[in-house]
GROMACS .gro file of C-alpha atoms in nm:
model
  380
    1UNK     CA    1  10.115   7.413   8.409
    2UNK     CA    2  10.272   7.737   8.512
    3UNK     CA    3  10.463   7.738   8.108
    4UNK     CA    4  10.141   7.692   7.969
    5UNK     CA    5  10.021   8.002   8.172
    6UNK     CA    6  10.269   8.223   8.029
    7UNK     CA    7  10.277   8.053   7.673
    8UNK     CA    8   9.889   8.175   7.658
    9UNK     CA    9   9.963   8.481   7.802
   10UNK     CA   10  10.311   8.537   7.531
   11UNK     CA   11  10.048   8.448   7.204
   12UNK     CA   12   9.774   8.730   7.299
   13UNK     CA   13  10.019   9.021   7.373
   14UNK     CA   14   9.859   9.312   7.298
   15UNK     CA   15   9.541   9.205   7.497
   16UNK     CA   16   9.775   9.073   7.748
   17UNK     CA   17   9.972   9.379   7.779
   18UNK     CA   18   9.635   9.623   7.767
   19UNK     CA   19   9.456   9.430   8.032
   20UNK     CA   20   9.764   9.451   8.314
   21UNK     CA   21   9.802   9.818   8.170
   22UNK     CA   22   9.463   9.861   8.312
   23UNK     CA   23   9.511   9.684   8.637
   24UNK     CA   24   9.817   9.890   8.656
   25UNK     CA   25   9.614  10.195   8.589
   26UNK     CA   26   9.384  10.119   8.876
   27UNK     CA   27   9.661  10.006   9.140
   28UNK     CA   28   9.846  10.348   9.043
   29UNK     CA   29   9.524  10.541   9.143
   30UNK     CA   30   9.489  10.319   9.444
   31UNK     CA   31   9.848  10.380   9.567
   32UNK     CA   32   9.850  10.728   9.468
   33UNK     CA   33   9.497  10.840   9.642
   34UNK     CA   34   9.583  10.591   9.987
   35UNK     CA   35   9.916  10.767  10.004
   36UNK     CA   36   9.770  11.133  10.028
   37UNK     CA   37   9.521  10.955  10.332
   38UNK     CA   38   9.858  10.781  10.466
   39UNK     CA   39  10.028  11.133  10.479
   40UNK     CA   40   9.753  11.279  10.699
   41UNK     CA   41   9.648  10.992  10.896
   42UNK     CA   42  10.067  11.019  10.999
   43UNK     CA   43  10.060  11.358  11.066
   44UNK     CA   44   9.791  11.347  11.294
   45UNK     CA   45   9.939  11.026  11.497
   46UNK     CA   46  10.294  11.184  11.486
   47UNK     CA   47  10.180  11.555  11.599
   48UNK     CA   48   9.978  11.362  11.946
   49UNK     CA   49  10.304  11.184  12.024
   50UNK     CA   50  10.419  11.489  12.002
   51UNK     CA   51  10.186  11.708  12.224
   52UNK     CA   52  10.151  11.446  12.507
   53UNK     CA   53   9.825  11.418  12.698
   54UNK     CA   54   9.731  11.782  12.772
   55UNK     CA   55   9.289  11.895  12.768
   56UNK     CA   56   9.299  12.167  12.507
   57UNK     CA   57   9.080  12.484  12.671
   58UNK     CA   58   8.919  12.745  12.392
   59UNK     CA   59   8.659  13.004  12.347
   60UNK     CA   60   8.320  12.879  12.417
   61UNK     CA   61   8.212  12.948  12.050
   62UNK     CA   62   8.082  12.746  11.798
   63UNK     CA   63   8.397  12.586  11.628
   64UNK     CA   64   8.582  12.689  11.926
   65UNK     CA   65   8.694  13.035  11.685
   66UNK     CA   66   8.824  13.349  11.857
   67UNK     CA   67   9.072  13.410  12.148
   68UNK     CA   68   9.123  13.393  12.522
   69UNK     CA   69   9.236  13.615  12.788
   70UNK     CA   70   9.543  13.520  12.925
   71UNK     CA   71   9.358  13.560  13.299
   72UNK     CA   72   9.166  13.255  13.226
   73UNK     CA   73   9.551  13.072  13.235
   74UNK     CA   74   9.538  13.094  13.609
   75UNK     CA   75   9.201  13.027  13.681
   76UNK     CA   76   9.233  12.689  13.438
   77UNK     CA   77   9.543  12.608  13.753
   78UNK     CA   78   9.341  12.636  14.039
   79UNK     CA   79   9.104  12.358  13.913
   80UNK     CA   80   9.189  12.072  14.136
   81UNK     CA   81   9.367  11.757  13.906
   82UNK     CA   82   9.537  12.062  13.687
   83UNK     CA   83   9.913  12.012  13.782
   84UNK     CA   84  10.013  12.305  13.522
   85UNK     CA   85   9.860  12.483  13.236
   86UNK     CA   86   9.989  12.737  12.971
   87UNK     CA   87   9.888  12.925  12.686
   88UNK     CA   88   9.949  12.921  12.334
   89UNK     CA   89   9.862  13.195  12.043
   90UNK     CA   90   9.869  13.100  11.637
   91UNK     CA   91   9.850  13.335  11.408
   92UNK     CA   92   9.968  13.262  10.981
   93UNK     CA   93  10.345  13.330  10.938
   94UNK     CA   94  10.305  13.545  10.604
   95UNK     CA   95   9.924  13.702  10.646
   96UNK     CA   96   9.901  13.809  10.311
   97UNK     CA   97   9.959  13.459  10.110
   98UNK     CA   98   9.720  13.259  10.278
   99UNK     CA   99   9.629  12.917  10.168
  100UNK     CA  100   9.322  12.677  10.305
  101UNK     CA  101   9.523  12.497  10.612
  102UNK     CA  102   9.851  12.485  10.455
  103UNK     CA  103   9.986  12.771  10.546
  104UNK     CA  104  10.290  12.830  10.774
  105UNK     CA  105  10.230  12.871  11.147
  106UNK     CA  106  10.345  13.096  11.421
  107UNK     CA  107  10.316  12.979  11.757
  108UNK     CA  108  10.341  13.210  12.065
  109UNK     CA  109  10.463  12.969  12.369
  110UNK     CA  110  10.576  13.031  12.656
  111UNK     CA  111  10.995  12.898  12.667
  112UNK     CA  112  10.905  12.655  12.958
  113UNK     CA  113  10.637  12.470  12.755
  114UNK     CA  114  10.812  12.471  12.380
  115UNK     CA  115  10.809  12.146  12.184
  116UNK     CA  116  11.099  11.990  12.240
  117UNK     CA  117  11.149  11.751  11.968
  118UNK     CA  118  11.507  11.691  11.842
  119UNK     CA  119  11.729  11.963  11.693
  120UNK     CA  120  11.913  11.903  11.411
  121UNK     CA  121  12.115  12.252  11.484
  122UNK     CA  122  12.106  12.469  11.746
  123UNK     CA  123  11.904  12.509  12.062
  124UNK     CA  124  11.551  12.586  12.203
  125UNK     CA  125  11.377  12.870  12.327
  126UNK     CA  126  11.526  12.980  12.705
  127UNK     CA  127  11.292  13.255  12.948
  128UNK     CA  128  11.438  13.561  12.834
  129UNK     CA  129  11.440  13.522  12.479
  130UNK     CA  130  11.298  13.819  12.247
  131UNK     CA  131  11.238  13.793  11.918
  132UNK     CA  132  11.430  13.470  11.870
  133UNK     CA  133  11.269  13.149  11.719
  134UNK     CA  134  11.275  12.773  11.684
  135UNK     CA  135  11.184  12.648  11.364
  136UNK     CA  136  11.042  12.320  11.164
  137UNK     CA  137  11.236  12.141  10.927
  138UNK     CA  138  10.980  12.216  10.652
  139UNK     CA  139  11.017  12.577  10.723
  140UNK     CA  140  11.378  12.568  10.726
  141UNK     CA  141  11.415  12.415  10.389
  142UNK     CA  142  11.150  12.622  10.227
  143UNK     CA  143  11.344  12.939  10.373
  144UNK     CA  144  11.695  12.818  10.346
  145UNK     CA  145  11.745  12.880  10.700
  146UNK     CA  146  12.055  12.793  10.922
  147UNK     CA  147  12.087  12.899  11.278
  148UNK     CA  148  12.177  13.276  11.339
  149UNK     CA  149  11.963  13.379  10.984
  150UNK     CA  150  11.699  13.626  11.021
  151UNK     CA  151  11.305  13.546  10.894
  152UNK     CA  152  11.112  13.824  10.880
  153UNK     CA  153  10.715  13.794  11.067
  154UNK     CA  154  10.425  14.014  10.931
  155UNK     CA  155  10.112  14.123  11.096
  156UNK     CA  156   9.867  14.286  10.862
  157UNK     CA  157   9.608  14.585  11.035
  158UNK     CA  158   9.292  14.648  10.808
  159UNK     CA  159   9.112  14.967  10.842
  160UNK     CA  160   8.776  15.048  10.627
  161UNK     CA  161   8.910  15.018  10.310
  162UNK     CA  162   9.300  14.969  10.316
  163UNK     CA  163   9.507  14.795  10.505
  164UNK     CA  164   9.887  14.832  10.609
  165UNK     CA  165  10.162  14.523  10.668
  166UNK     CA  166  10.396  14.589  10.937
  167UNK     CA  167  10.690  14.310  10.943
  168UNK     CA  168  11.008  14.266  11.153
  169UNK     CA  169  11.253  13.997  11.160
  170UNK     CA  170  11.308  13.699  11.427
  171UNK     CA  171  11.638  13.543  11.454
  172UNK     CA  172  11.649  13.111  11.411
  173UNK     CA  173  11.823  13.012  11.735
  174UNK     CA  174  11.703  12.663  11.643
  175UNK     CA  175  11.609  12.388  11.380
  176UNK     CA  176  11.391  12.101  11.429
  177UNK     CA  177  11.427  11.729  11.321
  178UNK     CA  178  11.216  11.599  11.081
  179UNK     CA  179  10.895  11.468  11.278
  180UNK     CA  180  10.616  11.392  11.002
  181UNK     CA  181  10.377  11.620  11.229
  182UNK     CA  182  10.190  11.960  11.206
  183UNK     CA  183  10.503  12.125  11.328
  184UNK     CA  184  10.742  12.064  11.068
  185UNK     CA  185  10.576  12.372  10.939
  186UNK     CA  186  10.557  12.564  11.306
  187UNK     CA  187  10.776  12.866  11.411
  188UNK     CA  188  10.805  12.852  11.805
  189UNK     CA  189  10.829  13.211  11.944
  190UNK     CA  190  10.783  13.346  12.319
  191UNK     CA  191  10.466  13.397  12.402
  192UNK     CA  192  10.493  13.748  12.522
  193UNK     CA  193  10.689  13.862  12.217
  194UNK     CA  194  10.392  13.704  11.943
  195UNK     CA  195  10.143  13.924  12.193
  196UNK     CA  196  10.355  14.238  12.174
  197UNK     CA  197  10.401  14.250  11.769
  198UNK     CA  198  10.042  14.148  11.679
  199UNK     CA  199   9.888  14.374  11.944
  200UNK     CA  200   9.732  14.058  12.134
  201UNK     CA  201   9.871  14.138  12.509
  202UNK     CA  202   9.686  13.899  12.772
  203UNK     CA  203   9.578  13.729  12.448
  204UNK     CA  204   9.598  13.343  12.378
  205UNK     CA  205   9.411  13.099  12.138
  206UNK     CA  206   9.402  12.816  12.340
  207UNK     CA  207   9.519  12.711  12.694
  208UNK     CA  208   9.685  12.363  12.771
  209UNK     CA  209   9.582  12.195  13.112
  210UNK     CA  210   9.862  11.907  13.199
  211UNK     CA  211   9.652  11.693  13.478
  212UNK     CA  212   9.759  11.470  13.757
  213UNK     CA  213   9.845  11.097  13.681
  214UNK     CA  214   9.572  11.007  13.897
  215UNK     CA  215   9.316  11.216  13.770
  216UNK     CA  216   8.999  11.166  13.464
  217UNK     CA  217   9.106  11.359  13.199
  218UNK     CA  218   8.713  11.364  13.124
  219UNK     CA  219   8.598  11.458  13.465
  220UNK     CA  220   8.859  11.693  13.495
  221UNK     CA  221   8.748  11.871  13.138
  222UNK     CA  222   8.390  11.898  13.273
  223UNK     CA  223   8.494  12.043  13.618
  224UNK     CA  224   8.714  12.299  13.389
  225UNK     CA  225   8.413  12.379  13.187
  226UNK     CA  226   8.208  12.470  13.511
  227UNK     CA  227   8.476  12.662  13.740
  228UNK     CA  228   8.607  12.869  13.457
  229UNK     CA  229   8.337  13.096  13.249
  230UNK     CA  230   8.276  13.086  12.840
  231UNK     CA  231   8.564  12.815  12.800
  232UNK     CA  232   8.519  12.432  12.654
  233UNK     CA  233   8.774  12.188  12.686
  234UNK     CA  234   8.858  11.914  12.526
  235UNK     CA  235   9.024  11.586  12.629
  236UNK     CA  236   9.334  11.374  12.409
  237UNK     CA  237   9.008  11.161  12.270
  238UNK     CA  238   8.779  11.423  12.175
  239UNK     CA  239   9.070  11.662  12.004
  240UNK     CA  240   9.187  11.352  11.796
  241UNK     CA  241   8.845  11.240  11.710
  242UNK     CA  242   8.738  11.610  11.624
  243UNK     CA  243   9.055  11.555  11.382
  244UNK     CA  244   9.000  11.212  11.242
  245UNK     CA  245   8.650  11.262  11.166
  246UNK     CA  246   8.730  11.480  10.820
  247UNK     CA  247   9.044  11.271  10.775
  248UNK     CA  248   8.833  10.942  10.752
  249UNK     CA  249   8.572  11.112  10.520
  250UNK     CA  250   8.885  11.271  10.286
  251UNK     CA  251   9.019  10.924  10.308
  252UNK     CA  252   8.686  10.732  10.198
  253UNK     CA  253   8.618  10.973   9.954
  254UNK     CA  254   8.984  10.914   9.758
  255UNK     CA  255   8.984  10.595   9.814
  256UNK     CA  256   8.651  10.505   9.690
  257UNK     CA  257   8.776  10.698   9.408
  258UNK     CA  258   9.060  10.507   9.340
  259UNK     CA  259   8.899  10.156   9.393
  260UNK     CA  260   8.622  10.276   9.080
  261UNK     CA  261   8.925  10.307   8.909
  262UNK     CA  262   9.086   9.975   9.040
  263UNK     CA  263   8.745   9.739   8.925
  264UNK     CA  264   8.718   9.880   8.584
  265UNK     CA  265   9.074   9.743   8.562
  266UNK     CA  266   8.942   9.382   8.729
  267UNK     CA  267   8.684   9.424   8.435
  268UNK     CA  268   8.940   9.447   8.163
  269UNK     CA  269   9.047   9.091   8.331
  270UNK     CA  270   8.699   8.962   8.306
  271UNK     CA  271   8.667   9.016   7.930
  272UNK     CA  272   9.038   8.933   7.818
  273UNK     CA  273   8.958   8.574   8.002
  274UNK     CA  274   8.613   8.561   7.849
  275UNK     CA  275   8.727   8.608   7.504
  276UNK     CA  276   9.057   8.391   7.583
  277UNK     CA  277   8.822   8.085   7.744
  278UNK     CA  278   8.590   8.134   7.434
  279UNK     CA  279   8.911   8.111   7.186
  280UNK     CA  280   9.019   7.801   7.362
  281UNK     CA  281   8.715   7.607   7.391
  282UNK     CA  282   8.856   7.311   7.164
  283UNK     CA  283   9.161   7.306   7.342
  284UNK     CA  284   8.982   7.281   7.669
  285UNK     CA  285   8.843   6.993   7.556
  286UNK     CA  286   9.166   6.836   7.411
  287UNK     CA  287   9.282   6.816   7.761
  288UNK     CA  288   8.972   6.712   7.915
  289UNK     CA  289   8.977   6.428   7.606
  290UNK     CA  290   9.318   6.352   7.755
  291UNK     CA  291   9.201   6.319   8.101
  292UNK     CA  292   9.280   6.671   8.249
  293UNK     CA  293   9.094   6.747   8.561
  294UNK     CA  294   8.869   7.033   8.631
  295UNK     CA  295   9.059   7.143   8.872
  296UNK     CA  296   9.369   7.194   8.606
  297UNK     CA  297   9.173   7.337   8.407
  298UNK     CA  298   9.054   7.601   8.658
  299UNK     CA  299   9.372   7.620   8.790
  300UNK     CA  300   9.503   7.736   8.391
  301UNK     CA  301   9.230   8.011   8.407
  302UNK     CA  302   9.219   8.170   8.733
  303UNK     CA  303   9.672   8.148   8.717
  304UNK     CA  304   9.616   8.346   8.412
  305UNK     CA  305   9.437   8.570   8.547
  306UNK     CA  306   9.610   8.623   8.885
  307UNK     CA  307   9.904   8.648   8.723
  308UNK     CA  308   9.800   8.920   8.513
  309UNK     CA  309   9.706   9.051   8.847
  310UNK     CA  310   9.985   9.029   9.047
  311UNK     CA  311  10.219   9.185   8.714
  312UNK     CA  312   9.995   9.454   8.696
  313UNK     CA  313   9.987   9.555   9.075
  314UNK     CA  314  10.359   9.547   9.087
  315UNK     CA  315  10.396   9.793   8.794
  316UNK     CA  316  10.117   9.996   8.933
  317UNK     CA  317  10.285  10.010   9.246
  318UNK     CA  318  10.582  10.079   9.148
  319UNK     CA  319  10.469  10.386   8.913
  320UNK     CA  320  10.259  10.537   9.204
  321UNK     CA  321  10.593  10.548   9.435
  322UNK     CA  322  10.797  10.697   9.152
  323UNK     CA  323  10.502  10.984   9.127
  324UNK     CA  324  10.455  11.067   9.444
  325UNK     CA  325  10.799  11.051   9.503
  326UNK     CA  326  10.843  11.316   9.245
  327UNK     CA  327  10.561  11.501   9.334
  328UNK     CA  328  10.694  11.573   9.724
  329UNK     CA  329  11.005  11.658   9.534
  330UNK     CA  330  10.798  11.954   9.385
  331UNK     CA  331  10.613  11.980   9.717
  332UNK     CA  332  10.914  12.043   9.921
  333UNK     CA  333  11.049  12.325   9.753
  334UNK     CA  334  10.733  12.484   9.903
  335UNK     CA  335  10.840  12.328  10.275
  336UNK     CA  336  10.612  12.019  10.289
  337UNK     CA  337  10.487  11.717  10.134
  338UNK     CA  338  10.132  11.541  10.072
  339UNK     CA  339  10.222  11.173   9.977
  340UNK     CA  340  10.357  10.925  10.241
  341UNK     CA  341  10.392  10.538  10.083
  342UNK     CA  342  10.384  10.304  10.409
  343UNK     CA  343  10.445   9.933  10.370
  344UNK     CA  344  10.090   9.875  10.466
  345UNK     CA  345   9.957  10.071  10.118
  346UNK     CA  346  10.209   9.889   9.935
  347UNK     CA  347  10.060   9.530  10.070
  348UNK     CA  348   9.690   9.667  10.009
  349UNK     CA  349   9.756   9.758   9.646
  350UNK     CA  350   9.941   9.419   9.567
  351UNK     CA  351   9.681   9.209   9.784
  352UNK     CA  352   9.378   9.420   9.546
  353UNK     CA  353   9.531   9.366   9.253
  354UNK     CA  354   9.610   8.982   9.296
  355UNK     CA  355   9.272   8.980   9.425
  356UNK     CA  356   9.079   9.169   9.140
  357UNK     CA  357   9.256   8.857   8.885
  358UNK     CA  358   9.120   8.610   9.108
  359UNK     CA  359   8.821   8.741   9.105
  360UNK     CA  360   8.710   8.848   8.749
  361UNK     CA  361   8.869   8.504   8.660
  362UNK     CA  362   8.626   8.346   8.813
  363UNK     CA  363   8.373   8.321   8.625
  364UNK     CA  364   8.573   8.272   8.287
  365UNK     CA  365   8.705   7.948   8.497
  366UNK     CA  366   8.391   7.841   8.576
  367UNK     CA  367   8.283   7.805   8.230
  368UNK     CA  368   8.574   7.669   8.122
  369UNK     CA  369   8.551   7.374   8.346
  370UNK     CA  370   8.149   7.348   8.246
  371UNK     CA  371   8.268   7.267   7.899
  372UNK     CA  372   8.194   6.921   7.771
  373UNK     CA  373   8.470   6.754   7.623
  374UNK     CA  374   8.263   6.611   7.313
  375UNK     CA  375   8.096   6.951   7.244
  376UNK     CA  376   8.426   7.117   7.288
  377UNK     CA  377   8.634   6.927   7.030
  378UNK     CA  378   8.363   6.970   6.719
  379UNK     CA  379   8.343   7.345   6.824
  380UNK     CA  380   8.471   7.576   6.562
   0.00000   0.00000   0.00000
């Protein structure tokens, strides 16, 4: 059964070879569009492994914009359940090259409460430090940076109508590991030395509260919210959900892009097997003459079509990993990447594809089986 499969499949070629081109087509879209969703949904779940459990305290403000006083710090550690909080303060690495959430990141920590991920070279921030810094891998390869280089920082003042850079340089003391996360493109600096040079003393963006094993992280944001004025924190849940809610729309939106792409490909299968079960008709009936079953005769249609399926969602697989692996080639030169291909995309694009065959060949199947054998063999 199976030679007959690929004897049909050898004697119609080019309509062979066009249809799994355009289940390939769609599978490529499919791996290519779920592997930019893959990269983000990682670098969300890699950057909270990364962060712990702490309640993230900000400005009271719609979208939680603007700064803190660093005051607040020790008003957040009187709350009862707060075992220790600290501040943090971001501000963009080059100011003047800005670009939509991309961009590299400086954050002002205090030495005691740096990420400590693993280094590849080098070591982490110590009390004491000036202008010394801790950087991401991304960072590091987009700068060419070893430890004991200098990077130069830039804050940028704007006044009426002009505005004037200042810039000095921080020396790497420290590399980070590859992590996947948000701070593969983070430069860890003390706290009070980000404050000095951007002329933000007692200034943080946000304040971390580490709480008690026994305590509710949610009660313990509420009482936070009450005992300490204009604030609103924000549990582990409600920061990743505030997070995940875009990510799931940007991921529905490319992959509903990619699956339009994917059934116009299953389509192509529908008509090649259409035209092939109408081509065949009085061979159908030859082997129902000679006794074939329905079932091997559905069993010749829908195998032709899933293999065409499963050929096609291997080739489109395999082209959308060679892109995107190109493509974070390019990316990295910049210091990061957009495309991560996990095993699970790989198994949805394969599973589609086999599934798309099975599907459009359906019908084409079910007609082919209909067939009587009489009407089929004086069919011309």
């Amino acid at each position: 059964m199976f030679d007959m499969i690929i004897l049909n499949m050898v004697q119609r070629k080019m309509r062979t070879g066009l249809t799994i081109f355009g289940i390939a087509l769609g599978i490529f879209a499919v791996v290519v569009m779920g592997g930019m969703s893959e990269h983000f949904n990682l670098m969300v779940d890699n950057t909270y492994k990364l962060i712990g459990n702490g309640i993230q305290i900000g400005p009271e403000s719609i979208g939680g914009l603007g700064t803190l006083d660093s005051s607040k710090i020790r008003q957040v550690e009187r709350v009862p359940g707060v075992s220790d909080a600290y501040g943090i303060l971001l501000t963009a690495l080059d100011p003047e090259n800005l670009n939509s959430g991309m961009d590299d990141i400086i954050i002002g920590v205090p030495p005691e409460n740096q990420l400590e991920a693993k280094l590849t070279s080098g070591r982490y921030l110590v009390p004491g430090d000036g202008y010394k810094a801790v950087v991401g891998s991304d960072i590091a390869r987009k700068y060419n940076l070893k430890v004991g280089d200098e990077l130069e920082i830039k804050r940028k003042n704007v006044a009426r109508t002009s505005s004037i850079t200042y810039a000095r340089n921080v020396s790497v003391v420290g590399i980070l590991e590859y992590t996947g996360s948000a701070f593969d493109n983070r430069l860890q600096i003390p706290l009070d030395r980000v404050q000095k040079f951007y002329k933000m003393e007692n200034t943080v963006s946000f304040i971390y509260a580490e709480y008690d094993p026994d305590a509710d992280p949610s009660e313990l944001a509420k009482r936070i919210d009450l005992s300490v004025d204009k604030v609103k924190s924000k549990t582990p849940a409600q920061q990743r959900k505030e997070i995940e809610g875009p990510l799931m729309i940007f991921g529905l939106i490319t992959i509903s892009a990619a699956v339009i792409a994917a059934l116009i490909g299953g389509l192509s299968v529908m008509n090649t097997m259409l035209m092939s079960v109408s081509e065949r008709t009085k061979e159908f009936g030859l082997l129902k003459a000679l006794g074939a079953e329905r079932k091997s005769i559905l069993f010749l249609t829908m195998g032709e079509a899933a293999l065409m399926g499963v050929i096609g969602g291997i080739l489109g697989v395999v082209a959308g990993g060679i892109i995107t692996h190109l493509l974070n080639k390019s990316f990295e030169a910049q210091g990061s990447a957009l495309f991560s291909i996990t095993p699970r995309l790989v198994v949805i694009g394969l599973l589609f594809a086999i599934s798309l065959g099975v599907i459009c060949g359906t019908y084409p199947a079910y007609r082919a089986t209909k067939m009587s054998p009489m009407e089929a063999l004086r069919y011309e």
